[in-house]
């Protein structure tokens, strides 16, 4: 799923090719492409409701098992998109980290990639804390943590 902001048609073509090449390098087989020009990204899903429905329909039609976004997504956007299309959703950064993970050979290289992956995944935790506090959850006991959704993060 290509998301463009202010890129020229030439830049868009370069970015499309780059994402296809990254996906192919990671062993993915690209079955379809979809693009949207966005001036104001949606907080919940990055893309609009109509484009999300189109994406869901195309995923079902092609029987794709993964959707790769060309832009960075927040943890909540990934979750909302996965619920909307019923397959795994990753962004460009996650794709690159996965590619590095598969190609790392030395123990040090594998450790560095794992650290980068975990650091990347940690970006969702501050938002979970904020949501938990808004719900009136004070993360103190195991019961509170579970009731507040923290089991999804840890």
mmCIF file of C-alpha atoms in Angstrom:
data_model
loop_
_atom_site.group_PDB
_atom_site.id
_atom_site.type_symbol
_atom_site.label_atom_id
_atom_site.label_comp_id
_atom_site.label_asym_id
_atom_site.label_seq_id
_atom_site.Cartn_x
_atom_site.Cartn_y
_atom_site.Cartn_z
ATOM 1 C CA UNK A 1 0.000 0.000 0.000
ATOM 2 C CA UNK A 2 1.703 3.123 -1.207
ATOM 3 C CA UNK A 3 0.907 6.315 0.653
ATOM 4 C CA UNK A 4 2.101 9.532 -0.925
ATOM 5 C CA UNK A 5 2.072 13.069 0.418
ATOM 6 C CA UNK A 6 3.718 15.628 -1.871
ATOM 7 C CA UNK A 7 5.873 13.434 -4.108
ATOM 8 C CA UNK A 8 6.054 14.041 -7.826
ATOM 9 C CA UNK A 9 4.959 11.237 -10.193
ATOM 10 C CA UNK A 10 8.629 10.428 -10.810
ATOM 11 C CA UNK A 11 9.363 10.204 -7.081
ATOM 12 C CA UNK A 12 6.262 8.038 -6.618
ATOM 13 C CA UNK A 13 7.502 5.603 -9.266
ATOM 14 C CA UNK A 14 10.903 5.377 -7.572
ATOM 15 C CA UNK A 15 9.297 4.749 -4.171
ATOM 16 C CA UNK A 16 6.995 2.084 -5.637
ATOM 17 C CA UNK A 17 9.936 0.262 -7.207
ATOM 18 C CA UNK A 18 11.958 0.506 -4.016
ATOM 19 C CA UNK A 19 9.186 -1.057 -1.910
ATOM 20 C CA UNK A 20 8.652 -3.847 -4.456
ATOM 21 C CA UNK A 21 12.373 -4.598 -4.449
ATOM 22 C CA UNK A 22 12.512 -4.636 -0.640
ATOM 23 C CA UNK A 23 9.532 -6.992 -0.517
ATOM 24 C CA UNK A 24 11.093 -9.282 -3.107
ATOM 25 C CA UNK A 25 14.398 -9.262 -1.208
ATOM 26 C CA UNK A 26 12.526 -10.379 1.896
ATOM 27 C CA UNK A 27 10.976 -13.258 -0.040
ATOM 28 C CA UNK A 28 7.531 -11.747 -0.541
ATOM 29 C CA UNK A 29 5.640 -12.158 -3.781
ATOM 30 C CA UNK A 30 3.824 -8.932 -4.681
ATOM 31 C CA UNK A 31 0.338 -9.807 -5.937
ATOM 32 C CA UNK A 32 -1.139 -6.307 -6.129
ATOM 33 C CA UNK A 33 -0.442 -2.640 -5.487
ATOM 34 C CA UNK A 34 -2.651 0.146 -4.250
ATOM 35 C CA UNK A 35 -1.839 3.811 -3.763
ATOM 36 C CA UNK A 36 -3.391 6.835 -2.137
ATOM 37 C CA UNK A 37 -2.392 10.481 -2.170
ATOM 38 C CA UNK A 38 -2.934 11.838 1.344
ATOM 39 C CA UNK A 39 -2.669 15.417 2.503
ATOM 40 C CA UNK A 40 -4.035 14.728 5.982
ATOM 41 C CA UNK A 41 -3.322 11.161 7.197
ATOM 42 C CA UNK A 42 -6.082 9.588 9.320
ATOM 43 C CA UNK A 43 -4.997 9.069 12.903
ATOM 44 C CA UNK A 44 -6.599 5.644 13.220
ATOM 45 C CA UNK A 45 -5.623 3.999 9.940
ATOM 46 C CA UNK A 46 -3.447 6.402 7.905
ATOM 47 C CA UNK A 47 -5.819 5.888 4.949
ATOM 48 C CA UNK A 48 -9.455 6.839 4.550
ATOM 49 C CA UNK A 49 -12.433 4.563 5.140
ATOM 50 C CA UNK A 50 -13.108 4.071 1.428
ATOM 51 C CA UNK A 51 -9.496 3.172 0.677
ATOM 52 C CA UNK A 52 -9.489 0.766 3.628
ATOM 53 C CA UNK A 53 -12.561 -0.971 2.202
ATOM 54 C CA UNK A 54 -10.909 -1.143 -1.219
ATOM 55 C CA UNK A 55 -7.757 -2.573 0.364
ATOM 56 C CA UNK A 56 -9.792 -5.189 2.257
ATOM 57 C CA UNK A 57 -11.582 -6.214 -0.959
ATOM 58 C CA UNK A 58 -8.331 -6.499 -2.906
ATOM 59 C CA UNK A 59 -6.689 -8.517 -0.127
ATOM 60 C CA UNK A 60 -9.619 -10.928 -0.218
ATOM 61 C CA UNK A 61 -9.602 -11.094 -4.016
ATOM 62 C CA UNK A 62 -5.872 -11.794 -4.284
ATOM 63 C CA UNK A 63 -5.767 -13.951 -1.123
ATOM 64 C CA UNK A 64 -2.798 -11.925 0.096
ATOM 65 C CA UNK A 65 -1.538 -12.772 3.578
ATOM 66 C CA UNK A 66 0.443 -9.587 4.186
ATOM 67 C CA UNK A 67 0.022 -5.870 3.471
ATOM 68 C CA UNK A 68 3.107 -3.670 3.405
ATOM 69 C CA UNK A 69 2.716 0.099 3.819
ATOM 70 C CA UNK A 70 5.277 2.437 2.302
ATOM 71 C CA UNK A 71 5.159 4.813 5.294
ATOM 72 C CA UNK A 72 5.735 4.390 9.018
ATOM 73 C CA UNK A 73 2.622 3.433 10.951
ATOM 74 C CA UNK A 74 1.852 3.776 14.632
ATOM 75 C CA UNK A 75 1.070 0.722 16.697
ATOM 76 C CA UNK A 76 -2.623 1.609 16.814
ATOM 77 C CA UNK A 77 -2.713 2.157 13.050
ATOM 78 C CA UNK A 78 -1.227 -1.303 12.489
ATOM 79 C CA UNK A 79 -3.790 -2.847 14.833
ATOM 80 C CA UNK A 80 -6.707 -0.991 13.212
ATOM 81 C CA UNK A 81 -5.539 -1.855 9.706
ATOM 82 C CA UNK A 82 -5.094 -5.530 10.605
ATOM 83 C CA UNK A 83 -8.630 -5.571 11.987
ATOM 84 C CA UNK A 84 -9.854 -3.885 8.803
ATOM 85 C CA UNK A 85 -8.156 -6.182 6.273
ATOM 86 C CA UNK A 86 -7.885 -9.391 8.352
ATOM 87 C CA UNK A 87 -4.221 -10.031 7.486
ATOM 88 C CA UNK A 88 -0.880 -8.996 8.938
ATOM 89 C CA UNK A 89 0.129 -5.384 8.225
ATOM 90 C CA UNK A 90 3.692 -4.060 8.410
ATOM 91 C CA UNK A 91 5.294 -0.817 7.389
ATOM 92 C CA UNK A 92 8.455 -0.132 5.416
ATOM 93 C CA UNK A 93 10.625 0.087 8.533
ATOM 94 C CA UNK A 94 9.404 -3.279 9.835
ATOM 95 C CA UNK A 95 10.066 -4.790 6.411
ATOM 96 C CA UNK A 96 13.640 -3.516 6.466
ATOM 97 C CA UNK A 97 14.190 -4.781 10.019
ATOM 98 C CA UNK A 98 12.808 -8.196 9.026
ATOM 99 C CA UNK A 99 15.126 -8.226 6.024
ATOM 100 C CA UNK A 100 18.126 -7.444 8.238
ATOM 101 C CA UNK A 101 17.032 -10.146 10.705
ATOM 102 C CA UNK A 102 17.015 -12.782 7.989
ATOM 103 C CA UNK A 103 20.411 -11.733 6.687
ATOM 104 C CA UNK A 104 22.242 -11.281 9.981
ATOM 105 C CA UNK A 105 24.942 -13.923 10.326
ATOM 106 C CA UNK A 106 27.086 -13.150 13.343
ATOM 107 C CA UNK A 107 25.811 -13.293 16.904
ATOM 108 C CA UNK A 108 26.579 -9.587 17.273
ATOM 109 C CA UNK A 109 24.674 -8.756 14.083
ATOM 110 C CA UNK A 110 21.674 -10.799 15.195
ATOM 111 C CA UNK A 111 21.713 -9.098 18.588
ATOM 112 C CA UNK A 112 21.876 -5.643 17.009
ATOM 113 C CA UNK A 113 18.945 -6.424 14.722
ATOM 114 C CA UNK A 114 16.922 -7.845 17.622
ATOM 115 C CA UNK A 115 17.634 -4.696 19.635
ATOM 116 C CA UNK A 116 16.510 -2.529 16.715
ATOM 117 C CA UNK A 117 13.309 -4.588 16.313
ATOM 118 C CA UNK A 118 12.478 -4.361 20.008
ATOM 119 C CA UNK A 119 13.220 -0.632 20.081
ATOM 120 C CA UNK A 120 10.925 -0.194 17.116
ATOM 121 C CA UNK A 121 8.126 -2.140 18.833
ATOM 122 C CA UNK A 122 8.480 -0.121 22.044
ATOM 123 C CA UNK A 123 7.020 2.942 20.345
ATOM 124 C CA UNK A 124 3.490 1.667 21.110
ATOM 125 C CA UNK A 125 3.972 1.423 24.882
ATOM 126 C CA UNK A 126 3.715 5.145 25.795
ATOM 127 C CA UNK A 127 0.380 5.294 23.963
ATOM 128 C CA UNK A 128 -0.847 2.216 25.844
ATOM 129 C CA UNK A 129 0.058 3.905 29.145
ATOM 130 C CA UNK A 130 -1.827 7.052 28.158
ATOM 131 C CA UNK A 131 -4.914 5.047 27.141
ATOM 132 C CA UNK A 132 -4.733 3.039 30.375
ATOM 133 C CA UNK A 133 -4.587 6.215 32.463
ATOM 134 C CA UNK A 134 -7.561 7.674 30.583
ATOM 135 C CA UNK A 135 -9.513 4.513 31.414
ATOM 136 C CA UNK A 136 -8.720 5.062 35.079
ATOM 137 C CA UNK A 137 -6.207 2.239 35.197
ATOM 138 C CA UNK A 138 -3.252 2.654 37.465
ATOM 139 C CA UNK A 139 -0.730 -0.013 36.459
ATOM 140 C CA UNK A 140 0.007 -1.431 39.898
ATOM 141 C CA UNK A 141 -1.335 -4.979 40.158
ATOM 142 C CA UNK A 142 -1.460 -7.876 37.715
ATOM 143 C CA UNK A 143 -5.272 -7.720 37.678
ATOM 144 C CA UNK A 144 -5.250 -4.018 36.808
ATOM 145 C CA UNK A 145 -2.654 -4.515 34.105
ATOM 146 C CA UNK A 146 -4.628 -7.316 32.502
ATOM 147 C CA UNK A 147 -7.925 -5.452 32.748
ATOM 148 C CA UNK A 148 -6.326 -2.379 31.193
ATOM 149 C CA UNK A 149 -4.923 -4.201 28.182
ATOM 150 C CA UNK A 150 -1.286 -4.290 29.227
ATOM 151 C CA UNK A 151 -1.070 -8.021 28.567
ATOM 152 C CA UNK A 152 -1.218 -7.101 24.863
ATOM 153 C CA UNK A 153 1.983 -5.060 25.183
ATOM 154 C CA UNK A 154 4.172 -7.211 27.403
#
